[in-house]
Coordinates of N, CA and C in Angstrom, one line a residue:
M1 N -104.9 -273.7 -30.4 CA -103.6 -274.1 -30.8 C -103.4 -275.6 -30.7
A2 N -104.0 -276.2 -29.6 CA -103.9 -277.6 -29.4 C -104.6 -278.4 -30.5
K3 N -105.7 -277.8 -30.9 CA -106.5 -278.5 -31.9 C -105.7 -278.6 -33.2
K4 N -105.0 -277.5 -33.6 CA -104.2 -277.6 -34.8 C -103.1 -278.6 -34.7
S5 N -102.4 -278.7 -33.5 CA -101.4 -279.7 -33.3 C -102.0 -281.1 -33.4
L6 N -103.2 -281.3 -32.9 CA -103.8 -282.6 -33.0 C -104.1 -283.0 -34.4
H7 N -104.5 -282.0 -35.2 CA -104.8 -282.2 -36.6 C -103.5 -282.6 -37.3
G8 N -102.4 -281.9 -37.0 CA -101.1 -282.3 -37.6 C -100.7 -283.7 -37.2
F9 N -100.9 -284.0 -36.0 CA -100.5 -285.3 -35.5 C -101.3 -286.4 -36.2
K10 N -102.6 -286.1 -36.3 CA -103.5 -287.1 -37.0 C -103.1 -287.3 -38.4
R11 N -102.7 -286.2 -39.1 CA -102.2 -286.3 -40.5 C -101.0 -287.2 -40.6
V12 N -100.1 -287.0 -39.6 CA -98.8 -287.8 -39.6 C -99.2 -289.3 -39.3
L13 N -100.1 -289.5 -38.4 CA -100.5 -290.9 -38.2 C -101.2 -291.5 -39.4
N14 N -102.0 -290.8 -40.1 CA -102.6 -291.3 -41.3 C -101.6 -291.6 -42.4
A15 N -100.6 -290.7 -42.6 CA -99.6 -290.8 -43.6 C -98.8 -292.1 -43.2
T16 N -98.5 -292.3 -42.0 CA -97.7 -293.5 -41.5 C -98.5 -294.7 -41.8
R17 N -99.8 -294.7 -41.6 CA -100.7 -295.9 -41.8 C -100.7 -296.2 -43.3
Y18 N -100.8 -295.2 -44.2 CA -100.8 -295.4 -45.6 C -99.5 -295.9 -46.1
S19 N -98.4 -295.4 -45.5 CA -97.1 -295.9 -45.9 C -96.9 -297.4 -45.6
C20 N -97.4 -297.7 -44.4 CA -97.3 -299.1 -44.0 C -98.2 -300.0 -44.9
Q21 N -99.3 -299.5 -45.2 CA -100.2 -300.3 -46.2 C -99.5 -300.5 -47.5
G22 N -98.8 -299.5 -48.0 CA -98.0 -299.6 -49.2 C -96.9 -300.6 -49.1
L23 N -96.2 -300.6 -48.0 CA -95.1 -301.6 -47.8 C -95.7 -303.0 -47.8
K24 N -96.8 -303.1 -47.1 CA -97.4 -304.5 -46.9 C -97.9 -304.9 -48.3
A25 N -98.6 -304.1 -49.1 CA -99.1 -304.4 -50.4 C -97.9 -304.8 -51.3
T26 N -96.8 -304.0 -51.3 CA -95.7 -304.3 -52.1 C -95.1 -305.7 -51.7
F27 N -94.9 -305.9 -50.4 CA -94.3 -307.2 -50.0 C -95.2 -308.3 -50.4
Q28 N -96.5 -308.2 -50.3 CA -97.4 -309.3 -50.6 C -97.5 -309.6 -52.1
N29 N -97.4 -308.5 -52.9 CA -97.7 -308.7 -54.4 C -96.5 -308.6 -55.3
E30 N -95.3 -308.3 -54.8 CA -94.1 -308.2 -55.6 C -93.0 -309.1 -55.1
P31 N -92.8 -310.2 -55.8 CA -91.7 -311.2 -55.4 C -90.3 -310.5 -55.4
A32 N -90.1 -309.6 -56.3 CA -88.8 -309.0 -56.4 C -88.5 -308.1 -55.1
F33 N -89.6 -307.5 -54.6 CA -89.5 -306.7 -53.4 C -89.2 -307.6 -52.2
R34 N -89.9 -308.8 -52.1 CA -89.6 -309.7 -51.0 C -88.1 -310.2 -51.0
E35 N -87.6 -310.4 -52.2 CA -86.2 -310.9 -52.3 C -85.3 -309.7 -51.9
E36 N -85.6 -308.5 -52.3 CA -84.7 -307.4 -51.9 C -84.8 -307.1 -50.4
V37 N -86.0 -307.3 -49.8 CA -86.1 -307.1 -48.4 C -85.3 -308.2 -47.7
L38 N -85.3 -309.4 -48.2 CA -84.5 -310.5 -47.6 C -83.0 -310.1 -47.6
L39 N -82.6 -309.7 -48.8 CA -81.2 -309.2 -48.9 C -80.9 -308.1 -48.0
A40 N -81.8 -307.2 -47.8 CA -81.6 -306.0 -46.9 C -81.4 -306.5 -45.5
F41 N -82.2 -307.5 -45.1 CA -82.1 -308.1 -43.8 C -80.8 -308.8 -43.5
I42 N -80.1 -309.1 -44.6 CA -78.8 -309.7 -44.5 C -77.7 -308.6 -44.6
M43 N -77.8 -307.8 -45.6 CA -76.8 -306.8 -45.9 C -76.7 -305.7 -44.8
I44 N -77.8 -305.2 -44.3 CA -77.7 -304.1 -43.4 C -77.1 -304.5 -42.1
P45 N -77.5 -305.6 -41.5 CA -76.7 -306.1 -40.3 C -75.2 -306.4 -40.6
A46 N -75.0 -306.9 -41.8 CA -73.6 -307.2 -42.1 C -72.8 -305.9 -42.2
A47 N -73.4 -304.8 -42.7 CA -72.8 -303.5 -42.8 C -72.5 -303.0 -41.4
L48 N -73.4 -303.2 -40.5 CA -73.3 -302.7 -39.2 C -72.1 -303.4 -38.4
L49 N -71.8 -304.6 -38.8 CA -70.8 -305.4 -38.1 C -69.4 -305.3 -38.8
M50 N -69.3 -304.7 -40.0 CA -68.1 -304.7 -40.7 C -67.1 -303.6 -40.1
D51 N -65.9 -303.9 -40.3 CA -64.8 -303.0 -39.8 C -64.6 -302.0 -40.9
V52 N -65.5 -301.0 -41.1 CA -65.4 -299.9 -42.1 C -65.6 -298.6 -41.4
T53 N -65.3 -297.5 -42.1 CA -65.5 -296.2 -41.5 C -67.0 -295.9 -41.4
Q54 N -67.3 -294.9 -40.6 CA -68.7 -294.5 -40.5 C -69.3 -294.1 -41.8
I55 N -68.6 -293.4 -42.6 CA -69.1 -293.0 -43.9 C -69.3 -294.2 -44.8
E56 N -68.4 -295.1 -44.8 CA -68.5 -296.3 -45.6 C -69.7 -297.1 -45.2
R57 N -70.0 -297.2 -43.9 CA -71.1 -298.0 -43.4 C -72.4 -297.3 -43.8
I58 N -72.4 -296.0 -43.7 CA -73.6 -295.2 -44.2 C -73.9 -295.5 -45.7
L59 N -72.8 -295.5 -46.5 CA -73.0 -295.7 -47.9 C -73.5 -297.2 -48.2
L60 N -72.9 -298.1 -47.5 CA -73.3 -299.5 -47.6 C -74.8 -299.7 -47.4
I61 N -75.3 -299.1 -46.3 CA -76.7 -299.2 -45.9 C -77.6 -298.4 -46.9
A62 N -77.1 -297.2 -47.2 CA -77.9 -296.3 -48.0 C -78.2 -296.9 -49.4
V63 N -77.2 -297.5 -50.0 CA -77.5 -298.1 -51.3 C -78.4 -299.2 -51.3
V64 N -78.4 -300.0 -50.2 CA -79.4 -301.1 -50.0 C -80.8 -300.5 -49.9
V65 N -81.0 -299.4 -49.1 CA -82.3 -298.8 -48.9 C -82.7 -298.1 -50.3
L66 N -81.7 -297.6 -51.0 CA -82.1 -297.0 -52.3 C -82.7 -298.1 -53.3
V67 N -82.2 -299.3 -53.2 CA -82.7 -300.4 -54.1 C -84.2 -300.6 -53.7
L68 N -84.5 -300.6 -52.4 CA -85.8 -300.8 -51.9 C -86.7 -299.7 -52.4
F69 N -86.2 -298.5 -52.3 CA -86.9 -297.3 -52.7 C -87.3 -297.4 -54.2
A70 N -86.3 -297.7 -55.0 CA -86.5 -297.8 -56.5 C -87.6 -298.9 -56.8
E71 N -87.5 -300.0 -56.0 CA -88.5 -301.1 -56.3 C -89.9 -300.7 -55.9
L72 N -90.0 -299.9 -54.8 CA -91.3 -299.3 -54.4 C -91.9 -298.4 -55.5
V73 N -91.1 -297.6 -56.0 CA -91.5 -296.6 -57.1 C -91.9 -297.4 -58.3
N74 N -91.0 -298.4 -58.7 CA -91.3 -299.3 -59.9 C -92.6 -300.0 -59.7
S75 N -92.9 -300.5 -58.5 CA -94.1 -301.3 -58.2 C -95.3 -300.3 -58.3
A76 N -95.2 -299.1 -57.9 CA -96.3 -298.1 -58.0 C -96.6 -297.8 -59.4
I77 N -95.5 -297.6 -60.2 CA -95.7 -297.3 -61.7 C -96.4 -298.5 -62.3
E78 N -96.0 -299.7 -62.0 CA -96.6 -300.9 -62.6 C -98.1 -301.0 -62.2
A79 N -98.4 -300.7 -60.9 CA -99.8 -300.8 -60.5 C -100.7 -299.8 -61.2
V80 N -100.2 -298.6 -61.4 CA -101.0 -297.5 -62.1 C -101.2 -297.9 -63.5
V81 N -100.1 -298.4 -64.2 CA -100.2 -298.8 -65.6 C -101.2 -299.9 -65.7
D82 N -101.2 -300.9 -64.8 CA -102.1 -302.1 -64.9 C -103.5 -301.6 -64.6
R83 N -103.7 -300.6 -63.8 CA -105.0 -300.1 -63.4 C -105.7 -299.4 -64.6
I84 N -104.8 -298.7 -65.4 CA -105.3 -298.0 -66.5 C -105.9 -298.9 -67.6
G85 N -105.3 -300.1 -67.8 CA -105.9 -301.0 -68.8 C -104.9 -302.1 -69.1
A86 N -105.5 -303.3 -69.5 CA -104.7 -304.4 -69.8 C -104.2 -304.5 -71.2
E87 N -104.7 -303.6 -72.1 CA -104.3 -303.6 -73.5 C -102.8 -303.2 -73.6
Q88 N -102.2 -303.7 -74.6 CA -100.8 -303.3 -74.9 C -100.7 -301.9 -75.4
H89 N -99.8 -301.1 -74.9 CA -99.6 -299.7 -75.4 C -98.2 -299.4 -75.2
E90 N -97.6 -298.7 -76.2 CA -96.2 -298.4 -76.2 C -95.8 -297.6 -75.0
L91 N -96.6 -296.6 -74.6 CA -96.3 -295.8 -73.4 C -96.3 -296.6 -72.1
S92 N -97.3 -297.5 -72.0 CA -97.4 -298.3 -70.8 C -96.1 -299.2 -70.7
G93 N -95.8 -299.8 -71.8 CA -94.5 -300.6 -71.8 C -93.3 -299.8 -71.5
R94 N -93.3 -298.6 -72.0 CA -92.1 -297.8 -71.8 C -92.0 -297.4 -70.3
A95 N -93.2 -297.0 -69.7 CA -93.2 -296.7 -68.3 C -92.7 -297.8 -67.4
K96 N -93.2 -299.0 -67.7 CA -92.7 -300.2 -66.9 C -91.3 -300.5 -67.1
D97 N -90.8 -300.3 -68.4 CA -89.4 -300.6 -68.7 C -88.5 -299.5 -68.0
I98 N -88.9 -298.3 -67.9 CA -88.1 -297.3 -67.3 C -88.1 -297.5 -65.8
G99 N -89.2 -297.9 -65.2 CA -89.2 -298.2 -63.8 C -88.3 -299.4 -63.5
S100 N -88.3 -300.4 -64.3 CA -87.4 -301.5 -64.1 C -86.0 -301.1 -64.3
A101 N -85.7 -300.2 -65.2 CA -84.3 -299.7 -65.4 C -83.9 -298.9 -64.2
A102 N -84.8 -298.2 -63.5 CA -84.4 -297.5 -62.3 C -83.9 -298.5 -61.2
V103 N -84.6 -299.6 -61.1 CA -84.2 -300.6 -60.1 C -82.9 -301.2 -60.5
M104 N -82.7 -301.5 -61.8 CA -81.4 -302.0 -62.2 C -80.2 -301.1 -61.9
V105 N -80.4 -299.8 -62.2 CA -79.4 -298.8 -62.0 C -79.0 -298.7 -60.5
T106 N -80.0 -298.8 -59.6 CA -79.7 -298.7 -58.2 C -79.0 -300.0 -57.7
M107 N -79.4 -301.1 -58.3 CA -78.7 -302.4 -58.0 C -77.3 -302.4 -58.4
L108 N -77.0 -301.8 -59.6 CA -75.6 -301.7 -60.1 C -74.8 -300.8 -59.2
L109 N -75.5 -299.7 -58.8 CA -74.8 -298.8 -57.9 C -74.5 -299.5 -56.5
A110 N -75.4 -300.2 -56.0 CA -75.2 -300.9 -54.8 C -74.1 -301.9 -54.9
G111 N -74.1 -302.7 -56.0 CA -73.0 -303.6 -56.2 C -71.7 -302.9 -56.3
Y112 N -71.6 -301.8 -57.0 CA -70.3 -301.1 -57.1 C -69.9 -300.6 -55.8
V113 N -70.8 -300.0 -55.0 CA -70.4 -299.4 -53.7 C -69.9 -300.5 -52.8
W114 N -70.6 -301.6 -52.7 CA -70.2 -302.8 -51.9 C -68.8 -303.3 -52.3
L115 N -68.6 -303.5 -53.6 CA -67.3 -304.0 -54.1 C -66.2 -303.0 -53.9
E116 N -66.5 -301.7 -54.1 CA -65.4 -300.7 -53.9 C -65.0 -300.7 -52.5
I117 N -65.9 -300.7 -51.5 CA -65.6 -300.6 -50.1 C -65.0 -301.9 -49.6
L118 N -65.5 -303.0 -50.0 CA -65.0 -304.3 -49.4 C -63.9 -305.0 -50.1
I119 N -63.7 -304.7 -51.4 CA -62.7 -305.5 -52.2 C -61.7 -304.6 -52.8
L120 N -62.1 -303.6 -53.5 CA -61.2 -302.8 -54.3 C -60.3 -301.8 -53.5

């Protein structure tokens, strides 16, 4: 029984290490991600200090994290497309454009939520 638990724990440790490697690689190679992380380091503490309800605070933070999530997925899509080949292909361009659109949609949502809670 203990051996099985150790195996599960090792799997969790490995998954955590791979995730950290992914965050590091994205931070090092994607300027947009670095900018979004900087904004998150400003916006999340700001949300924690604001006089808003708990649900509003959760929403303010969640949409910022959602932007980071979308950028991570977009960066993964771009890396895979670039790995496949450098030649221009309609589907490669479409995949990159769709990933970029996902980031834009989450940014628009984040902007709306912040405006709605703080101003409107």
